[in-house]
């Protein structure tokens, strides 16, 4: 960072800011990413100032010209960011004044950095949310495409990580589709509270100039203006809310990751993840490690931590703006960046999954996954459920002792556990029979899962 002359803040100060303090308090290194939004907001503010007769038309023309040039300089990497100028706002304003003179000095009329920064962050986050929605959709499509090919691929469904009942791989995948659907709804709802204009609140109490806040809101595409100036400059709820949404999305992807890692373990061997998402070991030549899902799981810790950071940042702040709020940006940016990258890589990774139906099937054959089906069969023949449960438990015990599956027991043997058993019993003891019988909305029957996938695709397109 270059240093300008070591100026004091203003006539109010008798000595310049300590060098260390300057570095401690500066935010330009991380808030410069707000520059495009800062410029956008300044253009709208200046347009309103001119429309209200607060600045001259010539001033507006000069401000526009200057800001467009600054935008270009930043795009081309020619803008010199100065640590001495603390943050993105002062850097841009200072350059504007250097470019267009007094008009640049008039831009800050009726505005404070307090309402300015709140506006910039809202514009930034609104944009980020819109991009994230695309990322979520893309991953949802990847899941749908994979699920559509595995409506009849049977795997063991687990509870307590022990074999419970057979499900289709498609049905299992569609559970993640549902989570992502809620995630998309959640950030869409969060966007409503992001999309409010704080500008006009000025430092905290409003401004004495005859401003038109609604005009600025409209120019910037906000749904409305914030209705209390103190709240406008101190509210960071929308950031906390977004960060909570981000933590939940990452948590979903972390659970998915954990499953991918388990499924890739040779003991299960349900899937393979494409080599381009894995790495080897520097010492063990045989290794192929699922680094991407492991890192998704790991990065979830950081994103969850960002939520806690922000809640802690706010918990003791009196109204209105406090410099503490400068600390809102790094956790927010980190959550946005991590989530954006994770969604992209996850979508590609899901497209690169190889499914091994035979391994899934043989795992579903172990663990008496159709025991509930046998109990339900007996209930349908008139046995009370608790008695059926006990009869099947004894049958499972016998099968276990004889190292065979329920479907491998003879009809006579099965009849010993309940005289209600007849030769139609074998159809419910198959994995296919088990799946097909769960034939209601939300069930794993192939035709239900197929309908769920069709509906999901329609919802995404609609
Ligand atoms: N860099 C500051 C922030 O991020 C901008 C607002 C500063 N306002 C102030 N009164 N010092 O919050």
Short mmCIF file of C-alpha atoms and ligand atoms in Angstrom, two decimals:
data_model
loop_
_atom_site.label_atom_id
_atom_site.label_comp_id
_atom_site.label_asym_id
_atom_site.label_seq_id
_atom_site.Cartn_x
_atom_site.Cartn_y
_atom_site.Cartn_z
CA UNK A 1 0.00 0.00 0.00
CA UNK A 2 1.27 3.43 -0.87
CA UNK A 3 0.92 6.19 1.64
CA UNK A 4 -0.26 9.66 0.83
CA UNK A 5 0.92 12.53 2.97
CA UNK A 6 0.31 11.55 6.54
CA UNK A 7 -2.68 13.84 6.94
CA UNK A 8 -4.89 14.24 9.94
CA UNK A 9 -8.57 13.35 9.50
CA UNK A 10 -9.66 16.96 9.60
CA UNK A 11 -9.12 20.24 11.36
CA UNK A 12 -10.55 18.59 14.43
CA UNK A 13 -7.40 16.52 15.02
CA UNK A 14 -4.11 17.80 16.34
CA UNK A 15 -1.95 14.85 15.30
CA UNK A 16 -2.06 12.25 12.56
CA UNK A 17 -3.39 8.76 13.17
CA UNK A 18 -0.81 6.32 14.44
CA UNK A 19 0.51 4.07 11.64
CA UNK A 20 -0.42 0.92 13.50
CA UNK A 21 -3.90 2.25 14.21
CA UNK A 22 -4.30 3.11 10.57
CA UNK A 23 -3.59 -0.46 9.59
CA UNK A 24 -5.75 -1.79 12.39
CA UNK A 25 -8.78 0.27 11.44
CA UNK A 26 -8.52 0.08 7.65
CA UNK A 27 -10.90 -2.19 5.80
CA UNK A 28 -10.02 -1.37 2.21
CA UNK A 29 -8.15 -4.60 1.67
CA UNK A 30 -11.33 -6.60 2.01
CA UNK A 31 -14.14 -4.11 1.38
CA UNK A 32 -12.83 -3.04 -2.03
CA UNK A 33 -14.92 -5.83 -3.46
CA UNK A 34 -17.91 -3.58 -2.70
CA UNK A 35 -16.65 -1.02 -5.23
CA UNK A 36 -19.11 -1.78 -8.06
CA UNK A 37 -22.00 -1.51 -5.61
CA UNK A 38 -20.58 1.62 -4.00
CA UNK A 39 -20.46 3.24 -7.43
CA UNK A 40 -23.95 2.05 -8.31
CA UNK A 41 -25.32 3.47 -5.04
CA UNK A 42 -23.44 6.76 -5.47
CA UNK A 43 -24.83 7.21 -8.96
CA UNK A 44 -28.38 6.74 -7.66
CA UNK A 45 -27.74 9.06 -4.72
CA UNK A 46 -26.31 11.78 -6.97
CA UNK A 47 -29.21 11.41 -9.41
CA UNK A 48 -31.63 11.96 -6.57
CA UNK A 49 -29.65 14.93 -5.18
CA UNK A 50 -29.87 16.61 -8.57
CA UNK A 51 -33.55 15.80 -9.03
CA UNK A 52 -34.27 17.38 -5.64
CA UNK A 53 -32.27 20.49 -6.48
CA UNK A 54 -29.62 19.73 -3.85
CA UNK A 55 -26.75 19.64 -6.34
CA UNK A 56 -26.51 21.26 -9.77
CA UNK A 57 -27.02 19.41 -13.03
CA UNK A 58 -23.39 20.07 -13.91
CA UNK A 59 -22.32 18.44 -10.64
CA UNK A 60 -24.29 15.32 -11.52
CA UNK A 61 -22.74 15.22 -14.98
CA UNK A 62 -19.26 15.50 -13.47
CA UNK A 63 -19.96 12.90 -10.79
CA UNK A 64 -21.26 10.46 -13.40
CA UNK A 65 -18.25 10.97 -15.63
CA UNK A 66 -15.86 10.56 -12.71
CA UNK A 67 -17.54 7.46 -11.34
CA UNK A 68 -17.61 5.82 -14.77
CA UNK A 69 -13.90 6.44 -15.13
CA UNK A 70 -13.25 5.00 -11.66
CA UNK A 71 -15.27 1.94 -12.55
CA UNK A 72 -13.12 1.49 -15.63
CA UNK A 73 -9.90 1.98 -13.67
CA UNK A 74 -10.95 -0.67 -11.16
CA UNK A 75 -11.97 -3.10 -13.92
CA UNK A 76 -8.60 -2.67 -15.59
CA UNK A 77 -6.75 -3.03 -12.29
CA UNK A 78 -5.36 0.49 -12.61
CA UNK A 79 -7.02 1.95 -9.54
CA UNK A 80 -4.62 2.55 -6.69
CA UNK A 81 -6.19 1.62 -3.40
CA UNK A 82 -4.74 3.58 -0.52
CA UNK A 83 -4.64 2.20 2.98
CA UNK A 84 -4.49 5.77 4.24
CA UNK A 85 -7.99 6.26 2.88
CA UNK A 86 -9.27 3.53 5.16
CA UNK A 87 -12.05 1.98 3.18
CA UNK A 88 -13.63 1.53 -0.24
CA UNK A 89 -15.92 4.53 0.23
CA UNK A 90 -13.21 7.07 1.01
CA UNK A 91 -10.94 5.68 -1.70
CA UNK A 92 -13.57 6.16 -4.36
CA UNK A 93 -14.68 9.56 -3.12
CA UNK A 94 -11.12 10.77 -2.94
CA UNK A 95 -10.37 9.66 -6.48
CA UNK A 96 -13.62 11.22 -7.68
CA UNK A 97 -12.64 14.56 -6.24
CA UNK A 98 -9.21 14.27 -7.84
CA UNK A 99 -10.92 13.63 -11.18
CA UNK A 100 -13.81 16.11 -11.13
CA UNK A 101 -13.04 18.61 -8.37
CA UNK A 102 -15.79 20.21 -6.27
CA UNK A 103 -18.59 18.07 -7.71
CA UNK A 104 -16.83 15.09 -6.13
CA UNK A 105 -16.90 16.82 -2.77
CA UNK A 106 -20.65 17.37 -3.12
CA UNK A 107 -21.46 13.68 -3.57
CA UNK A 108 -21.45 13.02 0.16
CA UNK A 109 -24.20 15.60 0.80
CA UNK A 110 -27.04 14.13 2.85
CA UNK A 111 -25.22 10.84 3.25
CA UNK A 112 -22.92 9.17 5.76
CA UNK A 113 -20.65 6.19 5.40
CA UNK A 114 -22.99 4.52 7.87
CA UNK A 115 -25.94 4.38 5.50
CA UNK A 116 -23.60 4.08 2.54
CA UNK A 117 -21.91 0.89 3.71
CA UNK A 118 -25.23 -0.66 4.72
CA UNK A 119 -26.53 0.07 1.21
CA UNK A 120 -23.44 -1.34 -0.50
CA UNK A 121 -23.55 -4.57 1.48
CA UNK A 122 -27.23 -5.02 0.68
CA UNK A 123 -26.59 -4.54 -3.03
CA UNK A 124 -23.68 -6.95 -2.86
CA UNK A 125 -25.64 -9.59 -0.98
CA UNK A 126 -28.67 -9.30 -3.24
CA UNK A 127 -26.41 -9.99 -6.19
CA UNK A 128 -24.71 -12.86 -4.36
CA UNK A 129 -28.06 -14.44 -3.48
CA UNK A 130 -29.16 -14.30 -7.11
CA UNK A 131 -25.97 -16.06 -8.17
CA UNK A 132 -26.29 -18.63 -5.40
CA UNK A 133 -29.81 -19.45 -6.55
CA UNK A 134 -28.28 -20.43 -9.88
CA UNK A 135 -25.73 -22.58 -8.09
CA UNK A 136 -28.41 -24.37 -6.08
CA UNK A 137 -30.49 -24.99 -9.20
CA UNK A 138 -27.53 -26.38 -11.04
CA UNK A 139 -26.81 -28.85 -8.26
CA UNK A 140 -30.49 -29.78 -8.13
CA UNK A 141 -30.36 -30.61 -11.83
CA UNK A 142 -27.26 -32.77 -11.29
CA UNK A 143 -29.09 -34.68 -8.57
CA UNK A 144 -32.19 -35.10 -10.73
CA UNK A 145 -30.20 -36.40 -13.67
CA UNK A 146 -28.45 -38.98 -11.51
CA UNK A 147 -31.65 -39.96 -9.70
CA UNK A 148 -33.55 -40.43 -12.97
CA UNK A 149 -31.15 -43.22 -13.93
CA UNK A 150 -31.53 -45.07 -10.61
CA UNK A 151 -35.22 -45.35 -9.85
CA UNK A 152 -34.81 -49.13 -9.79
CA UNK A 153 -31.35 -49.28 -8.28
CA UNK A 154 -31.86 -50.72 -4.80
CA UNK A 155 -29.69 -49.91 -1.82
CA UNK A 156 -30.11 -50.45 1.89
CA UNK A 157 -31.80 -47.55 3.63
CA UNK A 158 -30.29 -46.97 7.05
CA UNK A 159 -31.35 -45.82 10.45
CA UNK A 160 -28.72 -45.71 13.18
CA UNK A 161 -26.41 -46.50 10.25
CA UNK A 162 -27.71 -50.07 10.42
CA UNK A 163 -29.62 -51.68 7.57
CA UNK A 164 -33.28 -50.70 7.95
CA UNK A 165 -35.37 -51.06 4.79
CA UNK A 166 -34.53 -51.14 1.10
CA UNK A 167 -34.88 -47.89 -0.81
CA UNK A 168 -33.97 -46.87 -4.31
CA UNK A 169 -30.80 -44.88 -4.84
CA UNK A 170 -32.97 -42.32 -6.62
CA UNK A 171 -35.18 -41.98 -3.56
CA UNK A 172 -32.15 -41.45 -1.36
CA UNK A 173 -30.75 -38.80 -3.70
CA UNK A 174 -34.08 -37.02 -3.87
CA UNK A 175 -33.91 -36.41 -0.13
CA UNK A 176 -31.05 -34.02 -0.88
CA UNK A 177 -33.09 -32.43 -3.62
CA UNK A 178 -35.74 -31.62 -1.00
CA UNK A 179 -33.18 -30.07 1.33
CA UNK A 180 -31.90 -27.87 -1.47
CA UNK A 181 -35.44 -26.90 -2.39
CA UNK A 182 -35.95 -25.58 1.15
CA UNK A 183 -32.56 -23.87 0.97
CA UNK A 184 -33.58 -22.05 -2.18
CA UNK A 185 -36.84 -20.97 -0.55
CA UNK A 186 -34.98 -19.79 2.50
CA UNK A 187 -32.54 -17.53 0.67
CA UNK A 188 -35.35 -16.21 -1.52
CA UNK A 189 -37.15 -15.22 1.67
CA UNK A 190 -33.99 -13.75 3.15
CA UNK A 191 -33.61 -11.65 -0.02
CA UNK A 192 -36.84 -9.81 0.83
CA UNK A 193 -35.26 -8.44 3.97
CA UNK A 194 -31.98 -7.71 2.22
CA UNK A 195 -33.75 -5.69 -0.44
CA UNK A 196 -34.55 -2.58 1.61
CA UNK A 197 -32.82 0.77 1.18
CA UNK A 198 -31.05 2.20 4.24
CA UNK A 199 -29.66 5.21 2.37
CA UNK A 200 -31.15 8.45 3.66
CA UNK A 201 -30.67 7.44 7.28
CA UNK A 202 -27.33 9.28 7.01
CA UNK A 203 -25.28 8.90 10.19
CA UNK A 204 -28.22 7.76 12.32
CA UNK A 205 -30.97 10.36 12.53
CA UNK A 206 -31.77 11.14 8.91
CA UNK A 207 -30.80 14.30 7.06
CA UNK A 208 -32.06 17.87 6.85
CA UNK A 209 -31.87 17.94 3.04
CA UNK A 210 -35.11 17.48 1.10
CA UNK A 211 -34.18 14.01 -0.16
CA UNK A 212 -36.40 11.47 -1.92
CA UNK A 213 -35.55 8.06 -0.55
CA UNK A 214 -38.17 6.26 -2.62
CA UNK A 215 -36.54 7.54 -5.77
CA UNK A 216 -33.17 6.07 -4.77
CA UNK A 217 -34.87 2.82 -3.80
CA UNK A 218 -36.46 2.60 -7.20
CA UNK A 219 -33.27 3.43 -9.04
CA UNK A 220 -31.45 0.66 -7.17
CA UNK A 221 -34.23 -1.90 -7.48
CA UNK A 222 -35.01 -2.05 -3.76
CA UNK A 223 -38.51 -3.09 -2.73
CA UNK A 224 -38.79 -0.22 -0.29
CA UNK A 225 -36.94 1.93 2.22
CA UNK A 226 -36.02 1.06 5.80
CA UNK A 227 -38.44 2.77 8.12
CA UNK A 228 -36.30 3.79 11.05
CA UNK A 229 -33.02 5.60 10.53
CA UNK A 230 -31.30 4.18 13.63
CA UNK A 231 -32.28 0.68 12.65
CA UNK A 232 -31.22 1.33 9.05
CA UNK A 233 -27.59 2.01 9.93
CA UNK A 234 -27.23 -0.57 12.69
CA UNK A 235 -29.24 -3.48 11.31
CA UNK A 236 -27.15 -6.47 10.32
CA UNK A 237 -29.96 -9.00 10.74
CA UNK A 238 -30.01 -9.61 7.03
CA UNK A 239 -26.36 -10.65 7.11
CA UNK A 240 -26.89 -12.96 10.06
CA UNK A 241 -29.93 -14.43 8.39
CA UNK A 242 -28.08 -15.03 5.16
CA UNK A 243 -25.13 -16.54 7.01
CA UNK A 244 -27.53 -18.87 8.81
CA UNK A 245 -28.97 -19.94 5.45
CA UNK A 246 -25.44 -20.49 4.15
CA UNK A 247 -24.54 -22.57 7.21
CA UNK A 248 -27.57 -24.75 6.68
CA UNK A 249 -26.83 -25.28 3.00
CA UNK A 250 -23.25 -26.22 3.84
CA UNK A 251 -24.55 -28.53 6.55
CA UNK A 252 -26.70 -30.30 3.98
CA UNK A 253 -23.77 -30.64 1.62
CA UNK A 254 -21.62 -31.85 4.48
CA UNK A 255 -24.07 -34.65 5.22
CA UNK A 256 -24.12 -35.56 1.55
CA UNK A 257 -20.32 -35.53 1.57
CA UNK A 258 -20.18 -37.83 4.54
CA UNK A 259 -22.36 -40.31 2.65
CA UNK A 260 -20.27 -40.09 -0.50
CA UNK A 261 -17.18 -40.84 1.56
CA UNK A 262 -18.86 -43.81 3.22
CA UNK A 263 -20.23 -45.11 -0.06
CA UNK A 264 -16.80 -44.91 -1.63
CA UNK A 265 -15.21 -46.96 1.13
CA UNK A 266 -14.44 -50.38 -0.43
CA UNK A 267 -16.37 -52.17 2.32
CA UNK A 268 -19.52 -50.59 0.89
CA UNK A 269 -18.27 -49.79 -2.60
CA UNK A 270 -21.60 -48.27 -3.66
CA UNK A 271 -20.08 -45.55 -5.80
CA UNK A 272 -16.91 -44.25 -7.26
CA UNK A 273 -16.08 -40.57 -7.45
CA UNK A 274 -14.35 -39.42 -10.63
CA UNK A 275 -10.57 -39.23 -10.31
CA UNK A 276 -10.56 -35.50 -10.96
CA UNK A 277 -12.22 -34.92 -7.58
CA UNK A 278 -9.77 -37.11 -5.67
CA UNK A 279 -6.09 -37.14 -4.87
CA UNK A 280 -3.54 -39.81 -4.08
CA UNK A 281 -1.22 -40.25 -1.18
CA UNK A 282 2.44 -39.29 -1.23
CA UNK A 283 3.35 -42.51 0.57
CA UNK A 284 0.62 -45.10 -0.12
CA UNK A 285 0.52 -45.86 -3.83
CA UNK A 286 -2.88 -47.54 -3.72
CA UNK A 287 -4.75 -44.58 -2.26
CA UNK A 288 -7.53 -42.59 -3.86
CA UNK A 289 -8.86 -40.08 -1.38
CA UNK A 290 -12.22 -38.30 -1.64
CA UNK A 291 -10.69 -34.89 -0.93
CA UNK A 292 -13.51 -32.79 -2.31
CA UNK A 293 -16.27 -34.19 -0.08
CA UNK A 294 -13.87 -34.20 2.85
CA UNK A 295 -13.14 -30.52 2.30
CA UNK A 296 -16.81 -29.68 1.93
CA UNK A 297 -17.32 -31.30 5.32
CA UNK A 298 -14.35 -29.38 6.70
CA UNK A 299 -15.30 -26.01 5.26
CA UNK A 300 -18.77 -26.37 6.77
CA UNK A 301 -17.12 -25.80 10.14
CA UNK A 302 -15.83 -22.44 8.97
CA UNK A 303 -19.15 -21.35 7.47
CA UNK A 304 -21.00 -22.37 10.61
CA UNK A 305 -18.39 -20.42 12.58
CA UNK A 306 -19.09 -17.30 10.52
CA UNK A 307 -22.66 -17.34 11.79
CA UNK A 308 -21.48 -17.48 15.37
CA UNK A 309 -18.98 -14.67 14.70
CA UNK A 310 -21.73 -12.42 13.43
CA UNK A 311 -24.16 -13.16 16.23
CA UNK A 312 -21.39 -12.42 18.69
CA UNK A 313 -20.47 -9.25 16.80
CA UNK A 314 -23.97 -7.89 17.28
CA UNK A 315 -24.96 -9.11 20.70
CA UNK A 316 -23.69 -6.17 22.75
CA UNK A 317 -23.93 -3.30 20.34
CA UNK A 318 -25.92 -0.29 21.45
CA UNK A 319 -27.71 1.69 18.76
CA UNK A 320 -26.83 2.93 16.28
CA UNK A 321 -23.76 2.37 14.09
CA UNK A 322 -20.59 1.16 15.78
CA UNK A 323 -17.27 0.52 14.15
CA UNK A 324 -17.61 -3.10 15.24
CA UNK A 325 -19.81 -3.47 12.20
CA UNK A 326 -16.81 -3.24 9.93
CA UNK A 327 -16.13 -6.79 11.10
CA UNK A 328 -19.30 -8.04 9.41
CA UNK A 329 -17.69 -8.24 6.00
CA UNK A 330 -15.04 -10.93 6.23
CA UNK A 331 -17.38 -13.61 7.63
CA UNK A 332 -20.06 -12.64 5.11
CA UNK A 333 -17.68 -12.66 2.15
CA UNK A 334 -16.16 -15.91 3.31
CA UNK A 335 -19.57 -17.58 3.58
CA UNK A 336 -20.58 -16.33 0.13
CA UNK A 337 -17.29 -17.42 -1.47
CA UNK A 338 -17.15 -20.80 0.20
CA UNK A 339 -20.75 -21.58 -0.60
CA UNK A 340 -20.45 -20.41 -4.21
CA UNK A 341 -17.41 -22.60 -4.84
CA UNK A 342 -18.85 -25.55 -2.96
CA UNK A 343 -22.10 -25.56 -4.94
CA UNK A 344 -20.20 -25.48 -8.22
CA UNK A 345 -17.78 -28.22 -7.39
CA UNK A 346 -20.49 -30.35 -5.83
CA UNK A 347 -22.64 -30.19 -8.90
CA UNK A 348 -19.75 -31.29 -11.10
CA UNK A 349 -18.83 -34.01 -8.64
CA UNK A 350 -22.36 -35.44 -8.57
CA UNK A 351 -22.22 -35.61 -12.37
CA UNK A 352 -19.01 -37.59 -12.05
CA UNK A 353 -20.37 -40.31 -9.75
CA UNK A 354 -20.22 -43.91 -10.96
CA UNK A 355 -22.90 -46.06 -9.34
CA UNK A 356 -22.29 -49.73 -8.55
CA UNK A 357 -25.78 -51.27 -8.35
CA UNK A 358 -24.51 -54.79 -7.57
CA UNK A 359 -22.72 -53.66 -4.43
CA UNK A 360 -25.76 -51.70 -3.33
CA UNK A 361 -27.99 -54.68 -3.95
CA UNK A 362 -25.86 -57.17 -2.06
CA UNK A 363 -25.66 -54.76 0.88
CA UNK A 364 -29.46 -54.48 0.83
CA UNK A 365 -29.66 -58.27 0.92
CA UNK A 366 -27.77 -58.31 4.20
CA UNK A 367 -29.38 -57.20 7.43
CA UNK A 368 -32.92 -58.50 6.87
CA UNK A 369 -34.12 -55.33 5.22
CA UNK A 370 -37.46 -56.91 4.32
CA UNK A 371 -38.36 -57.96 7.89
CA UNK A 372 -40.88 -55.13 8.20
CA UNK A 373 -42.46 -56.29 4.95
CA UNK A 374 -42.96 -59.75 6.42
CA UNK A 375 -44.55 -58.26 9.53
CA UNK A 376 -46.84 -56.08 7.39
CA UNK A 377 -47.76 -59.19 5.37
CA UNK A 378 -48.89 -60.97 8.54
CA UNK A 379 -50.83 -57.91 9.69
CA UNK A 380 -52.67 -57.86 6.37
CA UNK A 381 -53.59 -61.49 7.03
CA UNK A 382 -55.14 -60.47 10.36
CA UNK A 383 -52.37 -60.73 12.94
CA UNK A 384 -52.06 -57.75 15.36
CA UNK A 385 -48.91 -55.77 14.55
CA UNK A 386 -47.15 -56.48 17.87
CA UNK A 387 -47.62 -60.23 17.41
CA UNK A 388 -46.41 -60.00 13.83
CA UNK A 389 -43.37 -58.07 15.04
CA UNK A 390 -42.52 -60.84 17.48
CA UNK A 391 -43.08 -63.65 14.96
CA UNK A 392 -40.76 -61.97 12.45
CA UNK A 393 -38.16 -61.28 15.13
CA UNK A 394 -38.01 -65.01 15.81
CA UNK A 395 -37.77 -65.76 12.10
CA UNK A 396 -34.88 -63.26 11.74
CA UNK A 397 -33.14 -64.85 14.69
CA UNK A 398 -33.45 -68.27 13.10
CA UNK A 399 -32.24 -67.02 9.72
CA UNK A 400 -29.31 -65.29 11.34
CA UNK A 401 -28.30 -68.46 13.16
CA UNK A 402 -28.44 -70.30 9.85
CA UNK A 403 -26.68 -67.54 7.92
CA UNK A 404 -29.41 -67.12 5.38
CA UNK A 405 -31.89 -64.49 4.26
CA UNK A 406 -35.60 -64.60 5.11
CA UNK A 407 -36.36 -65.26 1.45
CA UNK A 408 -34.20 -68.39 1.64
CA UNK A 409 -36.31 -70.02 4.37
CA UNK A 410 -38.65 -72.77 3.20
CA UNK A 411 -42.39 -72.26 3.31
CA UNK A 412 -42.70 -74.92 6.05
CA UNK A 413 -40.07 -73.15 8.12
CA UNK A 414 -41.78 -69.79 7.73
CA UNK A 415 -45.12 -71.34 8.69
CA UNK A 416 -43.55 -72.39 11.99
CA UNK A 417 -43.30 -68.71 12.92
CA UNK A 418 -46.86 -68.02 11.84
CA UNK A 419 -49.48 -70.31 10.36
CA UNK A 420 -50.75 -67.31 8.38
CA UNK A 421 -47.78 -67.56 6.02
CA UNK A 422 -48.76 -68.83 2.57
CA UNK A 423 -46.83 -69.26 -0.67
CA UNK A 424 -47.51 -65.65 -1.70
CA UNK A 425 -45.08 -64.60 1.04
CA UNK A 426 -42.03 -64.66 -1.20
CA UNK A 427 -43.16 -61.67 -3.24
CA UNK A 428 -42.95 -59.43 -0.16
CA UNK A 429 -39.58 -60.82 0.83
CA UNK A 430 -37.90 -59.55 -2.33
CA UNK A 431 -36.30 -56.14 -2.44
CA UNK A 432 -38.39 -55.19 -5.46
CA UNK A 433 -41.60 -56.21 -3.68
CA UNK A 434 -40.62 -54.19 -0.64
CA UNK A 435 -39.99 -51.07 -2.72
CA UNK A 436 -43.11 -51.43 -4.85
CA UNK A 437 -45.33 -51.75 -1.77
CA UNK A 438 -44.37 -48.28 -0.47
CA UNK A 439 -46.60 -46.73 -3.03
CA UNK A 440 -47.74 -43.35 -1.74
CA UNK A 441 -46.49 -39.78 -2.02
CA UNK A 442 -43.06 -39.66 -0.45
CA UNK A 443 -42.60 -43.45 -0.62
CA UNK A 444 -39.80 -45.31 -2.37
CA UNK A 445 -41.95 -47.22 -4.90
CA UNK A 446 -40.45 -46.68 -8.36
CA UNK A 447 -43.57 -45.05 -9.75
CA UNK A 448 -43.70 -42.62 -6.84
CA UNK A 449 -40.03 -41.69 -7.20
CA UNK A 450 -40.48 -41.28 -10.91
CA UNK A 451 -43.41 -38.93 -10.26
CA UNK A 452 -41.34 -37.05 -7.66
CA UNK A 453 -38.54 -36.53 -10.18
CA UNK A 454 -40.96 -35.34 -12.85
CA UNK A 455 -42.57 -32.91 -10.42
CA UNK A 456 -39.18 -31.68 -9.22
CA UNK A 457 -38.08 -30.98 -12.78
CA UNK A 458 -41.29 -29.13 -13.50
CA UNK A 459 -40.95 -27.05 -10.33
CA UNK A 460 -37.41 -26.10 -11.26
CA UNK A 461 -38.43 -25.05 -14.73
CA UNK A 462 -41.60 -23.27 -13.60
N1 LIG B 1 -15.66 0.87 6.75
C1 LIG B 1 -16.80 1.12 7.54
C2 LIG B 1 -17.59 -0.16 7.75
O1 LIG B 1 -17.29 -1.10 7.13
C3 LIG B 1 -17.67 2.13 6.85
C4 LIG B 1 -18.54 2.90 7.78
C5 LIG B 1 -17.69 3.75 8.64
N2 LIG B 1 -18.44 4.67 9.39
C6 LIG B 1 -17.89 5.37 10.36
N3 LIG B 1 -18.64 6.18 11.00
N4 LIG B 1 -16.63 5.26 10.68
O2 LIG B 1 -18.49 -0.25 8.55
#
